[in-house]
mmCIF file of C-alpha atoms in Angstrom:
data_model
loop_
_atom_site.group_PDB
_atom_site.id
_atom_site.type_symbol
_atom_site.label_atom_id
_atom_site.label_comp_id
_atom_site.label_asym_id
_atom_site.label_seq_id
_atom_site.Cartn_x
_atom_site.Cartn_y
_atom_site.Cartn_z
ATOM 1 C CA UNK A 209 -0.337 16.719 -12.531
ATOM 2 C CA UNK A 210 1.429 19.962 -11.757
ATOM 3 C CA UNK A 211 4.891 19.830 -10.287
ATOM 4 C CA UNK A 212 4.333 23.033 -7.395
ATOM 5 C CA UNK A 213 5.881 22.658 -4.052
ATOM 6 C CA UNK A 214 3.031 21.370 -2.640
ATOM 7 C CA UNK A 215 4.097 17.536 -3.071
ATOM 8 C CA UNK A 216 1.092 16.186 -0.935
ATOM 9 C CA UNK A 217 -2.287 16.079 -1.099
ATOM 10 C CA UNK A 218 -5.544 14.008 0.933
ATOM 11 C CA UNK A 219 -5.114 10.723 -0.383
ATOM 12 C CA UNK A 220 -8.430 10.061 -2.203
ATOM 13 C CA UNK A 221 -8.174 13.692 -3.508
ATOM 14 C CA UNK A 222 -4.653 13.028 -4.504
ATOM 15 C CA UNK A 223 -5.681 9.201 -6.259
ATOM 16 C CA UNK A 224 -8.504 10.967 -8.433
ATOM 17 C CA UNK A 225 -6.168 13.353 -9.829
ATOM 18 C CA UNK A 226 -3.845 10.921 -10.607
ATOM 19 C CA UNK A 227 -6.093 8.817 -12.473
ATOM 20 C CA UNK A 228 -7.554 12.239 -14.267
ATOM 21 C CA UNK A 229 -4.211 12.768 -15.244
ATOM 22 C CA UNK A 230 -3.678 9.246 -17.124
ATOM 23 C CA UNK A 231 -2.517 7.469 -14.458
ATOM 24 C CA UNK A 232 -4.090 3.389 -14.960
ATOM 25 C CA UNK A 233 -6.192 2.398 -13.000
ATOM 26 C CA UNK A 234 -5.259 -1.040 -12.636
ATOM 27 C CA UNK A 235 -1.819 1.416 -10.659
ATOM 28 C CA UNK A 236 -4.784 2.951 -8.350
ATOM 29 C CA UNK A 237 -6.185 0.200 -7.266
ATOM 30 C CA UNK A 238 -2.959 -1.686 -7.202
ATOM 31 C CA UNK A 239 -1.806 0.909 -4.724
ATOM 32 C CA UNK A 240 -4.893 0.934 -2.647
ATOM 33 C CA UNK A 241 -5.139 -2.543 -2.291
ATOM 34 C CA UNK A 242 -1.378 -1.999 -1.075
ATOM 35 C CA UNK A 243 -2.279 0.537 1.363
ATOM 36 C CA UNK A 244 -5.175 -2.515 2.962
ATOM 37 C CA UNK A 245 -2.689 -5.056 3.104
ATOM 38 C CA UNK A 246 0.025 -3.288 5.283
ATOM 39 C CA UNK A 247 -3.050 -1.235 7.101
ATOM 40 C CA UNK A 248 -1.785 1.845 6.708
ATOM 41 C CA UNK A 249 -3.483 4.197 9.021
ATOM 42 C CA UNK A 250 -1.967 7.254 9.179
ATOM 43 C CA UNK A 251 -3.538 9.093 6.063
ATOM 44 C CA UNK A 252 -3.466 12.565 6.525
ATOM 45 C CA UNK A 253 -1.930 14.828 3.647
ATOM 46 C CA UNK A 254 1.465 15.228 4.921
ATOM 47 C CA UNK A 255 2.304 11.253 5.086
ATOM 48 C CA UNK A 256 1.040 10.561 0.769
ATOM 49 C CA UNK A 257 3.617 12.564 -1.553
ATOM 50 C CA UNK A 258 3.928 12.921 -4.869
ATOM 51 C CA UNK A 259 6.450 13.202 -7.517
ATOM 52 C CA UNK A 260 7.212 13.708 -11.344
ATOM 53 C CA UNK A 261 9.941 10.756 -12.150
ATOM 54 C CA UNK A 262 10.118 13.474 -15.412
ATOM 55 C CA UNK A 263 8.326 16.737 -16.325
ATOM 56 C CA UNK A 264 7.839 19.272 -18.831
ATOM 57 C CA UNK A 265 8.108 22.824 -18.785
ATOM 58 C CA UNK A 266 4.593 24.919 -19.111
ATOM 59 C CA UNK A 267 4.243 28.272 -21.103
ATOM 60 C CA UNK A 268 3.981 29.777 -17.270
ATOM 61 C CA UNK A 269 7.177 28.687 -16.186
ATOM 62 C CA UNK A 270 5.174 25.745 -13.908
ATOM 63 C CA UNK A 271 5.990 22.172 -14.506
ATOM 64 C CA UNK A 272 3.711 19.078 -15.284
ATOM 65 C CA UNK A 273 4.387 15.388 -14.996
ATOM 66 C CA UNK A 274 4.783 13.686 -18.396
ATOM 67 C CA UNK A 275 1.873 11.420 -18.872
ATOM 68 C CA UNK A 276 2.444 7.973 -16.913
ATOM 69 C CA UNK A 277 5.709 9.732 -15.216
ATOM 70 C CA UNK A 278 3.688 10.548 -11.735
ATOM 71 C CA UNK A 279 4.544 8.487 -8.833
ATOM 72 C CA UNK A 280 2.408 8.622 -5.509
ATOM 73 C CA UNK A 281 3.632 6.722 -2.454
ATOM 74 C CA UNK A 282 3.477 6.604 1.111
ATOM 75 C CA UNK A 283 6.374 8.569 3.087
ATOM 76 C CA UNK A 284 5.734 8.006 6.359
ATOM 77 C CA UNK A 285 4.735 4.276 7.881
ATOM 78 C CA UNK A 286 4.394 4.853 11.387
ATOM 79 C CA UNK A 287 0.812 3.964 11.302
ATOM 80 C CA UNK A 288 0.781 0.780 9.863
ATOM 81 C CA UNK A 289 0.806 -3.169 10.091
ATOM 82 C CA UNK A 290 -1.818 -3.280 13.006
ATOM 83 C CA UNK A 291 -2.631 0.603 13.151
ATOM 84 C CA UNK A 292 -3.694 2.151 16.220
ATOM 85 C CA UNK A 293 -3.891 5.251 17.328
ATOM 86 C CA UNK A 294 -1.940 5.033 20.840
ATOM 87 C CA UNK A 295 2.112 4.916 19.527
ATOM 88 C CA UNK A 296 2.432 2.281 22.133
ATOM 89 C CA UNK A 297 -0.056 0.033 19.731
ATOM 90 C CA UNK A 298 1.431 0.375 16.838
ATOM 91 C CA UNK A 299 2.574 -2.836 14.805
ATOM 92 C CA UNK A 300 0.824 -4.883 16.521
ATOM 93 C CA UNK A 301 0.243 -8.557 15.389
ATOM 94 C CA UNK A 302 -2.802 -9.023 16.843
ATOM 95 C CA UNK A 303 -4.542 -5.740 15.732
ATOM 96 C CA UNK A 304 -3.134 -6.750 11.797
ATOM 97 C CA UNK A 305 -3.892 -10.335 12.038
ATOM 98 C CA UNK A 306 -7.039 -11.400 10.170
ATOM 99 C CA UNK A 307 -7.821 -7.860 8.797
ATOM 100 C CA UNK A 308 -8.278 -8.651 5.403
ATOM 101 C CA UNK A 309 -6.884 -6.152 2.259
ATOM 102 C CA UNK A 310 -9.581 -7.549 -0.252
ATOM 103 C CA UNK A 311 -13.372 -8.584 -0.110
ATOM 104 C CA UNK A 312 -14.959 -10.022 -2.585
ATOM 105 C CA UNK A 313 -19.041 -10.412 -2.924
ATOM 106 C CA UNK A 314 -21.032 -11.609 -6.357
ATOM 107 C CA UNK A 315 -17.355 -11.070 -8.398
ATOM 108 C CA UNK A 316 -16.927 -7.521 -6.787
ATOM 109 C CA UNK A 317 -14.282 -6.360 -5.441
ATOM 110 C CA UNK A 318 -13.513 -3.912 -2.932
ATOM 111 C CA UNK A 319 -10.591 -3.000 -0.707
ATOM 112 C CA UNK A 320 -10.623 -1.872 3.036
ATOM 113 C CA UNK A 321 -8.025 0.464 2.990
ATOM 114 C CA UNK A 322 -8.543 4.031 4.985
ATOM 115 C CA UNK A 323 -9.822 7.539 2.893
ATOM 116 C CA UNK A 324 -9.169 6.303 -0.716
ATOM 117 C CA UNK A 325 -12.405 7.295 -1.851
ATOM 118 C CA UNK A 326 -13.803 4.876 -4.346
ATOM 119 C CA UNK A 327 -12.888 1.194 -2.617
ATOM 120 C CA UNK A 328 -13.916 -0.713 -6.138
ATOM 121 C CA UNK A 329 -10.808 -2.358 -7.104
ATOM 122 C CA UNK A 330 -10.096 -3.705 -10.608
ATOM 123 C CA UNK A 331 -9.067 -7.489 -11.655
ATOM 124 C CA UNK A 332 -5.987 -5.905 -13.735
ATOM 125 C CA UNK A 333 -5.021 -3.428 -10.139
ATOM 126 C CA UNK A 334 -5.611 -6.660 -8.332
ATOM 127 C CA UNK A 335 -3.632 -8.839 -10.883
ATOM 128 C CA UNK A 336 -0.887 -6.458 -10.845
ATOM 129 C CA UNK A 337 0.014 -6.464 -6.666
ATOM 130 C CA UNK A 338 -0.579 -10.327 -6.621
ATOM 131 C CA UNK A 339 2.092 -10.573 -8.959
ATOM 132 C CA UNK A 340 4.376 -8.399 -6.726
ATOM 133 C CA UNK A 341 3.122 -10.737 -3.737
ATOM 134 C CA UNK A 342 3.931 -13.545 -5.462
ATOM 135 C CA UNK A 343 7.184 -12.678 -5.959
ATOM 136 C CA UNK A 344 7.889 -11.886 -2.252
ATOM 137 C CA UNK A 345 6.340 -15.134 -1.680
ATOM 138 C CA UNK A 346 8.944 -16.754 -3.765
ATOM 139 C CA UNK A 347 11.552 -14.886 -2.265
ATOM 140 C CA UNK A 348 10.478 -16.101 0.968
ATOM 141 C CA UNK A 349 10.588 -19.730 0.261
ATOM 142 C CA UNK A 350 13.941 -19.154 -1.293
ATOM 143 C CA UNK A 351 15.599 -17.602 1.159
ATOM 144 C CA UNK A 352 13.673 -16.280 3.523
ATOM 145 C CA UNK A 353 13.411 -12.857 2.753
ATOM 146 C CA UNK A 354 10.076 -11.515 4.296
ATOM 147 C CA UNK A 355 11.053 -13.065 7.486
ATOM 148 C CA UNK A 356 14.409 -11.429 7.167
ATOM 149 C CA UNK A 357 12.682 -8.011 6.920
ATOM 150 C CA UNK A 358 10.212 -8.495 9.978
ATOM 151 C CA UNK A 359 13.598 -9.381 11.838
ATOM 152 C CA UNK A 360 15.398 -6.514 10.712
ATOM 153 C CA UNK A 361 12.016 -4.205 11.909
ATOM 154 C CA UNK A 362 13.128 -5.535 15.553
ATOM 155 C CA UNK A 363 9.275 -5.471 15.741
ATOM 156 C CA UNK A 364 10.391 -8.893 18.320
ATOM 157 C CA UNK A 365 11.307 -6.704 21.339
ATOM 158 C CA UNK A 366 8.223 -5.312 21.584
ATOM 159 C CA UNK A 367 5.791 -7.936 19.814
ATOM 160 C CA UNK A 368 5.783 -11.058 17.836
ATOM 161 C CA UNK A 369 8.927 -13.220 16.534
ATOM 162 C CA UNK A 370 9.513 -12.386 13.419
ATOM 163 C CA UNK A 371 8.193 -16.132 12.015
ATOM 164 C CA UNK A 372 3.984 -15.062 13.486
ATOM 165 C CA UNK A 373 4.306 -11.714 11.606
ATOM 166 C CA UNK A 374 5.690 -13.868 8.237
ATOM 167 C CA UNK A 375 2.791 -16.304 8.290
ATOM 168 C CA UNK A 376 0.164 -13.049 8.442
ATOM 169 C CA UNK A 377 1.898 -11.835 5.789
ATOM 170 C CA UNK A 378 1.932 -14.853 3.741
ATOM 171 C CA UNK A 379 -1.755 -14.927 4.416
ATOM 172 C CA UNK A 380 -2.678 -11.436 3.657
ATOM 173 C CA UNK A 381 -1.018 -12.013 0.478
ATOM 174 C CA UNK A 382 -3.244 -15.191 -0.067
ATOM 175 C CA UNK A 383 -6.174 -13.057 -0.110
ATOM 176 C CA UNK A 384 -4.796 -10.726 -2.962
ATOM 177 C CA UNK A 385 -3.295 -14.007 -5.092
ATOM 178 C CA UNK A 386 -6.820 -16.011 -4.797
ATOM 179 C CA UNK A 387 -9.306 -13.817 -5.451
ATOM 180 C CA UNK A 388 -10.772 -13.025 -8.725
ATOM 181 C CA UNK A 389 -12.916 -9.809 -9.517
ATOM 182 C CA UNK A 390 -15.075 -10.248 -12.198
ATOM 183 C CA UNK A 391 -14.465 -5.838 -13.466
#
């Protein structure tokens, strides 16, 4: 993946490249699956960036990503956890509760985040952000940590306490942990 200026890109444009360029898939999907689970709306180029963690140098002066070295993330989440498109609706409990991040149907799997092109998702992509849930999950028991977080959004004054937007998330996460693709 080149290195220019231009450091976004549509995002199922942007994923295709990625996984042309070496990225794994089991990453992709990971990060699609990702993009489901917190709802993320607000896809347009400008809010998906890339960026080379480490690069080389091409005979034209340009720069590409060493392979496995690109990182694509989401840099603005404005539109997310209960998207809507008045700003006034925006993380709302009730528009992210019981939207789930994964279906599943004969073994298939498929995610229902926005514009990521190809929604198939992989058991290794889905494997990989359970085990990232699972871990929050843990963390939660332990000491409360997603709870902490919702708190810290002050998502409260406007919403839900802190504890409704904890069990969603602990449900959402569910969905990702228990299901099995058979990819």
């Amino acid at each position: 993946m080149n290195c220019d200026h231009k450091d976004h890109g549509a995002l199922a444009e942007s994923l295709g490249k990625l996984l042309q360029g070496g990225t794994p898939r089991a990453q992709i999907d990971a990060f699609k699956l990702w993009l489901a689970f917190i709802d993320h709306g607000d896809t347009k180029p400008d809010n998906q960036k890339f960026a080379c963690l480490d690069s080389q140098k091409n005979a034209d002066g340009s720069r590409t990503c060493k392979p496995g070295q690109a990182v694509y993330y989401v840099s603005d989440m404005g539109s997310t956890f209960g998207y809507n498109s008045a700003s006034e609706k925006k993380a709302r409990l009730d528009a992210w509760k019981g939207k789930d991040p994964i279906k599943v149907s004969g073994g298939r799997c498929t995610t229902t985040a926005k514009s990521v092109g190809d929604t198939s998702i992989s058991e290794a992509g889905r494997q990989l952000l359970a085990t990232g849930l699972q871990r929050l999950l843990e963390a939660e028991r332990a000491n409360g940590t997603i709870t902490r977080v919702f708190h810290a959004s002050r998502n409260q004054e406007r919403d839900q306490a802190p504890e409704a937007w904890t069990a969603e998330f602990v449900r959402k996460a569910r969905t990702i942990i228990d299901a099995r693709c058979s990819n």
